[in-house]
PDB file of C-alpha atoms in Angstrom:
ATOM      1  CA  MET A   1      -3.187  20.098  -4.303  1.00  0.00           C
ATOM      2  CA  THR A   2      -2.636  16.535  -5.445  1.00  0.00           C
ATOM      3  CA  LYS A   3      -4.856  13.662  -4.213  1.00  0.00           C
ATOM      4  CA  PHE A   4      -3.555  10.109  -3.952  1.00  0.00           C
ATOM      5  CA  ILE A   5      -5.575   7.011  -3.203  1.00  0.00           C
ATOM      6  CA  SER A   6      -4.244   3.520  -2.427  1.00  0.00           C
ATOM      7  CA  TRP A   7      -6.438   0.430  -2.196  1.00  0.00           C
ATOM      8  CA  ASN A   8      -5.760  -3.289  -1.837  1.00  0.00           C
ATOM      9  CA  VAL A   9      -8.716  -4.514  -3.862  1.00  0.00           C
ATOM     10  CA  ASN A  10      -8.125  -8.242  -3.125  1.00  0.00           C
ATOM     11  CA  GLY A  11      -8.978  -9.248  -6.688  1.00  0.00           C
ATOM     12  CA  LEU A  12      -9.879  -6.406  -9.008  1.00  0.00           C
ATOM     13  CA  ARG A  13     -12.398  -8.426 -11.041  1.00  0.00           C
ATOM     14  CA  ALA A  14     -14.287  -9.305  -7.857  1.00  0.00           C
ATOM     15  CA  CYS A  15     -14.001  -5.725  -6.571  1.00  0.00           C
ATOM     16  CA  GLU A  16     -15.290  -4.360  -9.864  1.00  0.00           C
ATOM     17  CA  GLY A  17     -18.428  -6.473  -9.315  1.00  0.00           C
ATOM     18  CA  LYS A  18     -18.819  -4.794  -5.898  1.00  0.00           C
ATOM     19  CA  GLY A  19     -18.718  -1.180  -7.014  1.00  0.00           C
ATOM     20  CA  PHE A  20     -15.055  -0.445  -7.709  1.00  0.00           C
ATOM     21  CA  SER A  21     -15.750   1.907 -10.606  1.00  0.00           C
ATOM     22  CA  ASP A  22     -18.242   3.922  -8.573  1.00  0.00           C
ATOM     23  CA  ALA A  23     -15.764   4.233  -5.712  1.00  0.00           C
ATOM     24  CA  PHE A  24     -13.013   5.210  -8.162  1.00  0.00           C
ATOM     25  CA  ARG A  25     -15.065   8.024  -9.572  1.00  0.00           C
ATOM     26  CA  SER A  26     -16.350   9.286  -6.192  1.00  0.00           C
ATOM     27  CA  LEU A  27     -12.843   9.407  -4.707  1.00  0.00           C
ATOM     28  CA  ASP A  28     -11.718  11.498  -7.716  1.00  0.00           C
ATOM     29  CA  ALA A  29      -7.941  11.115  -7.177  1.00  0.00           C
ATOM     30  CA  ASP A  30      -5.117  12.348  -9.315  1.00  0.00           C
ATOM     31  CA  PHE A  31      -3.288   9.063  -8.699  1.00  0.00           C
ATOM     32  CA  PHE A  32      -5.131   5.847  -7.793  1.00  0.00           C
ATOM     33  CA  CYS A  33      -2.897   2.971  -6.774  1.00  0.00           C
ATOM     34  CA  LEU A  34      -4.021  -0.677  -6.449  1.00  0.00           C
ATOM     35  CA  GLN A  35      -2.531  -3.736  -4.826  1.00  0.00           C
ATOM     36  CA  GLU A  36      -3.457  -7.404  -5.077  1.00  0.00           C
ATOM     37  CA  THR A  37      -5.184  -7.039  -8.462  1.00  0.00           C
ATOM     38  CA  LYS A  38      -4.891 -10.832  -8.876  1.00  0.00           C
ATOM     39  CA  MET A  39      -5.146 -10.772 -12.641  1.00  0.00           C
ATOM     40  CA  GLN A  40      -3.230 -11.060 -15.884  1.00  0.00           C
ATOM     41  CA  GLN A  41      -3.206  -8.790 -18.916  1.00  0.00           C
ATOM     42  CA  GLY A  42      -6.439  -8.887 -20.862  1.00  0.00           C
ATOM     43  CA  GLN A  43      -8.590 -10.331 -18.100  1.00  0.00           C
ATOM     44  CA  LEU A  44     -10.463  -7.067 -17.374  1.00  0.00           C
ATOM     45  CA  ASP A  45     -10.914  -4.076 -19.673  1.00  0.00           C
ATOM     46  CA  LEU A  46     -10.958  -1.213 -17.154  1.00  0.00           C
ATOM     47  CA  ALA A  47     -10.260   2.327 -18.273  1.00  0.00           C
ATOM     48  CA  PHE A  48     -11.320   5.741 -17.007  1.00  0.00           C
ATOM     49  CA  ASP A  49     -11.478   8.956 -18.993  1.00  0.00           C
ATOM     50  CA  GLY A  50      -8.500  11.236 -18.293  1.00  0.00           C
ATOM     51  CA  TYR A  51      -6.320   8.476 -16.760  1.00  0.00           C
ATOM     52  CA  GLU A  52      -3.449   6.393 -18.097  1.00  0.00           C
ATOM     53  CA  SER A  53      -2.961   3.067 -16.333  1.00  0.00           C
ATOM     54  CA  TYR A  54       0.206   1.082 -15.574  1.00  0.00           C
ATOM     55  CA  TRP A  55       0.130  -2.567 -14.503  1.00  0.00           C
ATOM     56  CA  ASN A  56       2.571  -5.001 -12.993  1.00  0.00           C
ATOM     57  CA  TYR A  57       1.322  -8.588 -13.139  1.00  0.00           C
ATOM     58  CA  ALA A  58       2.695 -11.533 -11.153  1.00  0.00           C
ATOM     59  CA  ASP A  59       4.059 -14.463 -13.127  1.00  0.00           C
ATOM     60  CA  LYS A  60       1.711 -16.700 -11.100  1.00  0.00           C
ATOM     61  CA  LYS A  61      -1.950 -16.426 -12.165  1.00  0.00           C
ATOM     62  CA  GLY A  62      -4.486 -15.017  -9.744  1.00  0.00           C
ATOM     63  CA  TYR A  63      -1.837 -13.721  -7.362  1.00  0.00           C
ATOM     64  CA  SER A  64      -0.461 -10.418  -6.123  1.00  0.00           C
ATOM     65  CA  GLY A  65      -0.204  -7.673  -8.794  1.00  0.00           C
ATOM     66  CA  THR A  66      -0.248  -3.868  -8.714  1.00  0.00           C
ATOM     67  CA  ALA A  67      -1.570  -1.005 -10.836  1.00  0.00           C
ATOM     68  CA  ILE A  68      -1.609   2.803 -10.921  1.00  0.00           C
ATOM     69  CA  PHE A  69      -4.147   5.028 -12.661  1.00  0.00           C
ATOM     70  CA  ALA A  70      -2.652   8.476 -13.236  1.00  0.00           C
ATOM     71  CA  ARG A  71      -4.115  11.784 -14.491  1.00  0.00           C
ATOM     72  CA  ARG A  72      -0.638  13.129 -15.113  1.00  0.00           C
ATOM     73  CA  LYS A  73       1.849  11.569 -17.476  1.00  0.00           C
ATOM     74  CA  PRO A  74       5.032  10.325 -15.801  1.00  0.00           C
ATOM     75  CA  GLU A  75       8.446  10.959 -17.218  1.00  0.00           C
ATOM     76  CA  ALA A  76       9.307   7.277 -16.718  1.00  0.00           C
ATOM     77  CA  VAL A  77       7.739   4.096 -15.326  1.00  0.00           C
ATOM     78  CA  THR A  78       9.656   1.248 -13.615  1.00  0.00           C
ATOM     79  CA  TYR A  79       8.308  -2.149 -12.691  1.00  0.00           C
ATOM     80  CA  GLY A  80       9.861  -4.013  -9.737  1.00  0.00           C
ATOM     81  CA  ILE A  81      12.981  -2.966  -7.811  1.00  0.00           C
ATOM     82  CA  GLY A  82      15.651  -4.415 -10.125  1.00  0.00           C
ATOM     83  CA  ILE A  83      16.288  -7.565  -8.073  1.00  0.00           C
ATOM     84  CA  ASP A  84      15.277 -10.796  -9.827  1.00  0.00           C
ATOM     85  CA  GLU A  85      14.491 -12.625  -6.533  1.00  0.00           C
ATOM     86  CA  HIS A  86      11.707 -10.075  -5.868  1.00  0.00           C
ATOM     87  CA  ASP A  87      10.473  -9.044  -9.290  1.00  0.00           C
ATOM     88  CA  HIS A  88       8.280 -11.967 -10.387  1.00  0.00           C
ATOM     89  CA  GLU A  89       5.290 -11.235  -8.116  1.00  0.00           C
ATOM     90  CA  GLY A  90       4.174  -7.888  -9.584  1.00  0.00           C
ATOM     91  CA  ARG A  91       4.637  -6.039  -6.297  1.00  0.00           C
ATOM     92  CA  VAL A  92       6.067  -2.639  -7.172  1.00  0.00           C
ATOM     93  CA  ILE A  93       5.431   0.145  -9.732  1.00  0.00           C
ATOM     94  CA  THR A  94       7.360   3.419  -9.679  1.00  0.00           C
ATOM     95  CA  LEU A  95       6.327   6.562 -11.578  1.00  0.00           C
ATOM     96  CA  ASP A  96       8.926   9.300 -12.027  1.00  0.00           C
ATOM     97  CA  MET A  97       6.765  12.426 -11.907  1.00  0.00           C
ATOM     98  CA  GLY A  98       9.637  14.873 -12.421  1.00  0.00           C
ATOM     99  CA  THR A  99       9.442  16.529  -9.044  1.00  0.00           C
ATOM    100  CA  PHE A 100       8.759  13.315  -7.037  1.00  0.00           C
ATOM    101  CA  PHE A 101       8.612   9.527  -7.303  1.00  0.00           C
ATOM    102  CA  LEU A 102       5.366   7.700  -6.665  1.00  0.00           C
ATOM    103  CA  VAL A 103       5.835   4.072  -5.646  1.00  0.00           C
ATOM    104  CA  THR A 104       3.029   1.593  -5.009  1.00  0.00           C
ATOM    105  CA  VAL A 105       3.900  -1.609  -3.181  1.00  0.00           C
ATOM    106  CA  TYR A 106       2.253  -4.843  -2.095  1.00  0.00           C
ATOM    107  CA  THR A 107       4.634  -6.086   0.548  1.00  0.00           C
ATOM    108  CA  PRO A 108       4.977  -9.898   0.860  1.00  0.00           C
ATOM    109  CA  ASN A 109       2.953 -11.457   3.663  1.00  0.00           C
ATOM    110  CA  SER A 110       4.959 -13.536   6.182  1.00  0.00           C
ATOM    111  CA  GLN A 111       2.110 -16.075   5.989  1.00  0.00           C
ATOM    112  CA  ASP A 112       0.789 -18.658   8.417  1.00  0.00           C
ATOM    113  CA  GLY A 113       3.420 -20.132  10.689  1.00  0.00           C
ATOM    114  CA  LEU A 114       5.692 -17.250   9.534  1.00  0.00           C
ATOM    115  CA  ARG A 115       6.977 -19.552   6.821  1.00  0.00           C
ATOM    116  CA  ARG A 116       7.926 -16.594   4.642  1.00  0.00           C
ATOM    117  CA  LEU A 117       9.330 -14.346   7.412  1.00  0.00           C
ATOM    118  CA  ASP A 118      12.958 -14.854   6.379  1.00  0.00           C
ATOM    119  CA  TYR A 119      12.141 -13.880   2.808  1.00  0.00           C
ATOM    120  CA  ARG A 120      10.134 -10.929   4.097  1.00  0.00           C
ATOM    121  CA  MET A 121      13.163  -9.683   6.070  1.00  0.00           C
ATOM    122  CA  LYS A 122      15.308  -9.827   2.885  1.00  0.00           C
ATOM    123  CA  TRP A 123      12.576  -7.998   0.988  1.00  0.00           C
ATOM    124  CA  GLU A 124      12.345  -5.268   3.675  1.00  0.00           C
ATOM    125  CA  ASP A 125      16.067  -4.543   3.476  1.00  0.00           C
ATOM    126  CA  ASP A 126      16.136  -4.515  -0.356  1.00  0.00           C
ATOM    127  CA  PHE A 127      13.012  -2.427  -0.684  1.00  0.00           C
ATOM    128  CA  ARG A 128      14.232   0.133   1.907  1.00  0.00           C
ATOM    129  CA  ALA A 129      17.536   0.405   0.010  1.00  0.00           C
ATOM    130  CA  TYR A 130      15.566   0.964  -3.231  1.00  0.00           C
ATOM    131  CA  LEU A 131      13.481   3.761  -1.626  1.00  0.00           C
ATOM    132  CA  MET A 132      16.608   5.401  -0.179  1.00  0.00           C
ATOM    133  CA  ARG A 133      18.217   5.409  -3.626  1.00  0.00           C
ATOM    134  CA  LEU A 134      15.155   7.176  -5.016  1.00  0.00           C
ATOM    135  CA  ASP A 135      15.013   9.557  -2.071  1.00  0.00           C
ATOM    136  CA  ALA A 136      18.598  10.636  -2.671  1.00  0.00           C
ATOM    137  CA  GLU A 137      17.395  11.979  -6.052  1.00  0.00           C
ATOM    138  CA  LYS A 138      14.021  13.548  -5.177  1.00  0.00           C
ATOM    139  CA  PRO A 139      11.142  13.106  -2.667  1.00  0.00           C
ATOM    140  CA  VAL A 140       9.339   9.786  -2.588  1.00  0.00           C
ATOM    141  CA  ILE A 141       5.678   8.977  -1.979  1.00  0.00           C
ATOM    142  CA  VAL A 142       5.249   5.248  -1.317  1.00  0.00           C
ATOM    143  CA  CYS A 143       1.849   3.712  -0.732  1.00  0.00           C
ATOM    144  CA  GLY A 144       0.250   0.345  -0.452  1.00  0.00           C
ATOM    145  CA  ASP A 145      -0.453  -2.670   1.650  1.00  0.00           C
ATOM    146  CA  MET A 146       2.739  -2.886   3.662  1.00  0.00           C
ATOM    147  CA  ASN A 147       1.430  -5.929   5.641  1.00  0.00           C
ATOM    148  CA  VAL A 148       2.470  -4.618   9.091  1.00  0.00           C
ATOM    149  CA  ALA A 149       0.678  -2.916  11.938  1.00  0.00           C
ATOM    150  CA  HIS A 150       3.452  -0.739  13.262  1.00  0.00           C
ATOM    151  CA  GLN A 151       2.278   0.014  16.783  1.00  0.00           C
ATOM    152  CA  GLU A 152      -0.247  -1.536  19.211  1.00  0.00           C
ATOM    153  CA  ILE A 153      -2.660   1.343  18.362  1.00  0.00           C
ATOM    154  CA  ASP A 154      -2.690  -0.005  14.809  1.00  0.00           C
ATOM    155  CA  LEU A 155      -4.658  -3.180  15.504  1.00  0.00           C
ATOM    156  CA  LYS A 156      -7.566  -4.216  17.647  1.00  0.00           C
ATOM    157  CA  ASN A 157      -5.997  -7.157  19.480  1.00  0.00           C
ATOM    158  CA  PRO A 158      -2.218  -6.575  19.852  1.00  0.00           C
ATOM    159  CA  LYS A 159      -1.605  -9.045  22.653  1.00  0.00           C
ATOM    160  CA  SER A 160      -3.155 -12.081  20.957  1.00  0.00           C
ATOM    161  CA  ASN A 161      -1.487 -11.225  17.592  1.00  0.00           C
ATOM    162  CA  ARG A 162       2.053 -10.693  18.942  1.00  0.00           C
ATOM    163  CA  ARG A 163       3.618 -13.559  16.909  1.00  0.00           C
ATOM    164  CA  ASN A 164       1.211 -13.456  13.960  1.00  0.00           C
ATOM    165  CA  ALA A 165       2.169 -12.335  10.469  1.00  0.00           C
ATOM    166  CA  GLY A 166       1.930  -8.579  10.259  1.00  0.00           C
ATOM    167  CA  PHE A 167       2.598  -7.950  13.950  1.00  0.00           C
ATOM    168  CA  THR A 168       5.889  -9.756  14.638  1.00  0.00           C
ATOM    169  CA  ASP A 169       8.655  -7.831  16.366  1.00  0.00           C
ATOM    170  CA  GLU A 170      10.797  -8.317  13.306  1.00  0.00           C
ATOM    171  CA  GLU A 171       8.276  -6.762  10.853  1.00  0.00           C
ATOM    172  CA  ARG A 172       7.529  -3.878  13.178  1.00  0.00           C
ATOM    173  CA  GLN A 173      11.237  -3.182  13.647  1.00  0.00           C
ATOM    174  CA  LYS A 174      11.752  -3.093   9.831  1.00  0.00           C
ATOM    175  CA  PHE A 175       8.970  -0.581   9.441  1.00  0.00           C
ATOM    176  CA  GLY A 176      10.547   1.485  12.210  1.00  0.00           C
ATOM    177  CA  GLN A 177      13.866   1.270  10.410  1.00  0.00           C
ATOM    178  CA  LEU A 178      12.242   2.594   7.225  1.00  0.00           C
ATOM    179  CA  LEU A 179      10.837   5.610   9.138  1.00  0.00           C
ATOM    180  CA  ALA A 180      14.229   6.158  10.789  1.00  0.00           C
ATOM    181  CA  SER A 181      15.806   6.281   7.278  1.00  0.00           C
ATOM    182  CA  GLY A 182      14.079   9.604   6.592  1.00  0.00           C
ATOM    183  CA  PHE A 183      10.438   8.658   5.943  1.00  0.00           C
ATOM    184  CA  THR A 184       7.091   9.610   7.557  1.00  0.00           C
ATOM    185  CA  ASP A 185       3.917   7.620   8.227  1.00  0.00           C
ATOM    186  CA  THR A 186       1.616  10.387   6.995  1.00  0.00           C
ATOM    187  CA  PHE A 187      -1.517   9.155   8.793  1.00  0.00           C
ATOM    188  CA  ARG A 188       0.302   9.171  12.157  1.00  0.00           C
ATOM    189  CA  LEU A 189       1.835  12.568  11.352  1.00  0.00           C
ATOM    190  CA  LEU A 190      -1.664  14.117  11.252  1.00  0.00           C
ATOM    191  CA  HIS A 191      -3.543  11.734  13.540  1.00  0.00           C
ATOM    192  CA  PRO A 192      -1.093  10.606  16.235  1.00  0.00           C
ATOM    193  CA  GLU A 193      -3.780   9.145  18.556  1.00  0.00           C
ATOM    194  CA  GLN A 194      -6.572   8.120  16.165  1.00  0.00           C
ATOM    195  CA  VAL A 195      -7.665   4.489  16.236  1.00  0.00           C
ATOM    196  CA  THR A 196      -8.858   3.385  12.841  1.00  0.00           C
ATOM    197  CA  TYR A 197      -8.142   0.403  10.607  1.00  0.00           C
ATOM    198  CA  SER A 198      -7.760  -0.372   6.919  1.00  0.00           C
ATOM    199  CA  TRP A 199      -8.085  -4.200   6.845  1.00  0.00           C
ATOM    200  CA  TRP A 200     -10.475  -6.639   8.498  1.00  0.00           C
ATOM    201  CA  SER A 201     -10.420 -10.432   8.237  1.00  0.00           C
ATOM    202  CA  TYR A 202     -13.327 -11.967   6.368  1.00  0.00           C
ATOM    203  CA  ARG A 203     -13.721 -14.309   9.330  1.00  0.00           C
ATOM    204  CA  PHE A 204     -15.601 -13.853  12.608  1.00  0.00           C
ATOM    205  CA  LYS A 205     -17.566 -10.783  11.336  1.00  0.00           C
ATOM    206  CA  ALA A 206     -14.383  -8.751  11.964  1.00  0.00           C
ATOM    207  CA  ARG A 207     -15.471  -5.719   9.968  1.00  0.00           C
ATOM    208  CA  GLU A 208     -18.881  -5.634  11.620  1.00  0.00           C
ATOM    209  CA  LYS A 209     -17.108  -5.604  15.016  1.00  0.00           C
ATOM    210  CA  ASN A 210     -14.367  -3.295  13.738  1.00  0.00           C
ATOM    211  CA  ALA A 211     -11.730  -5.791  14.823  1.00  0.00           C
ATOM    212  CA  GLY A 212      -9.190  -4.567  12.236  1.00  0.00           C
ATOM    213  CA  TRP A 213      -5.596  -3.683  11.444  1.00  0.00           C
ATOM    214  CA  ARG A 214      -4.060  -0.548   9.936  1.00  0.00           C
ATOM    215  CA  ILE A 215      -1.630  -2.064   7.389  1.00  0.00           C
ATOM    216  CA  ASP A 216      -2.210   0.241   4.372  1.00  0.00           C
ATOM    217  CA  TYR A 217       0.015   3.332   4.306  1.00  0.00           C
ATOM    218  CA  PHE A 218       1.188   6.460   2.612  1.00  0.00           C
ATOM    219  CA  VAL A 219       4.838   6.920   3.639  1.00  0.00           C
ATOM    220  CA  THR A 220       6.642   9.992   2.306  1.00  0.00           C
ATOM    221  CA  SER A 221      10.082  11.545   2.418  1.00  0.00           C
ATOM    222  CA  GLU A 222      10.414  13.304   5.721  1.00  0.00           C
ATOM    223  CA  ARG A 223      11.533  16.562   4.061  1.00  0.00           C
ATOM    224  CA  ILE A 224       8.056  17.089   2.513  1.00  0.00           C
ATOM    225  CA  ASN A 225       6.205  16.742   5.837  1.00  0.00           C
ATOM    226  CA  GLU A 226       5.003  20.322   5.607  1.00  0.00           C
ATOM    227  CA  LYS A 227       3.287  19.482   2.315  1.00  0.00           C
ATOM    228  CA  VAL A 228       1.096  16.789   3.878  1.00  0.00           C
ATOM    229  CA  MET A 229      -2.396  18.381   4.032  1.00  0.00           C
ATOM    230  CA  GLU A 230      -4.736  15.414   4.612  1.00  0.00           C
ATOM    231  CA  ALA A 231      -4.435  11.730   5.433  1.00  0.00           C
ATOM    232  CA  ASN A 232      -7.682   9.758   5.556  1.00  0.00           C
ATOM    233  CA  ILE A 233      -8.870   6.141   5.746  1.00  0.00           C
ATOM    234  CA  HIS A 234     -12.151   5.483   3.947  1.00  0.00           C
ATOM    235  CA  THR A 235     -13.670   2.840   6.194  1.00  0.00           C
ATOM    236  CA  GLU A 236     -17.071   3.485   4.624  1.00  0.00           C
ATOM    237  CA  ILE A 237     -16.022   2.068   1.228  1.00  0.00           C
ATOM    238  CA  MET A 238     -16.664  -1.642   0.785  1.00  0.00           C
ATOM    239  CA  GLY A 239     -15.738  -4.044  -1.994  1.00  0.00           C
ATOM    240  CA  SER A 240     -12.615  -5.609  -0.467  1.00  0.00           C
ATOM    241  CA  ASP A 241     -11.342  -6.750   2.913  1.00  0.00           C
ATOM    242  CA  HIS A 242      -9.240  -3.576   2.831  1.00  0.00           C
ATOM    243  CA  CYS A 243     -10.542  -0.028   2.399  1.00  0.00           C
ATOM    244  CA  PRO A 244      -8.960   2.821   0.461  1.00  0.00           C
ATOM    245  CA  VAL A 245      -6.468   5.135   2.156  1.00  0.00           C
ATOM    246  CA  GLU A 246      -5.900   8.741   1.048  1.00  0.00           C
ATOM    247  CA  LEU A 247      -3.159  11.368   1.031  1.00  0.00           C
ATOM    248  CA  VAL A 248      -3.525  15.019  -0.076  1.00  0.00           C
ATOM    249  CA  LEU A 249      -0.254  16.816  -0.731  1.00  0.00           C
ATOM    250  CA  ASP A 250       0.521  20.391  -1.589  1.00  0.00           C
ATOM    251  CA  ILE A 251       2.724  19.265  -4.442  1.00  0.00           C
TER     252      ILE A 251
END
């Protein structure tokens, strides 16, 4: 069995001050993927015995950024998706593990007033094409903050959020298009009716009231559905406005 964890830490240095290392050790994953690290090289010396780490930093300081801690050595590591327009924000890392690809992603937010929605749509098409190219070679496991609640069950207040970033028709359709391209939302595969969230606004005591959104995912190539053993959301773990999500694969 192989255990994967994905967590948007919303600033790794801040999260480290709120118990990140303890959570990392207790979750005991083979691969631990991070989004929104918000740091540059050399700003935090964080290492764990038995793990190699891979980092993709945004050009802009204190913004975006991804990382993967891996117990197993990859055959190759790629940063970005090979398109200059998208590859300055540290959003994607791909590990070629020989029998599968592991991709972590921090999908661009459409932002207030949807001012980045057009860019987001371009990103969605280009990122989906990237995943499909990988999938043509071997199975893909993609995880991260994908900044979309796919269905009404995936957020507390769907009606009032209909035209808000993360729950626009356009974003939801793009996620549906990804799934229709041969990929599976692993949490929904195992828990089709379960209502649980992975992100809560810092405003209005949203976490206390559990007024959240499920926007953090493990999406895998459909042909390995039978290898999906567990899919969990660790709502009990604090330290960020997101909580860690988990996948266990027989791989």
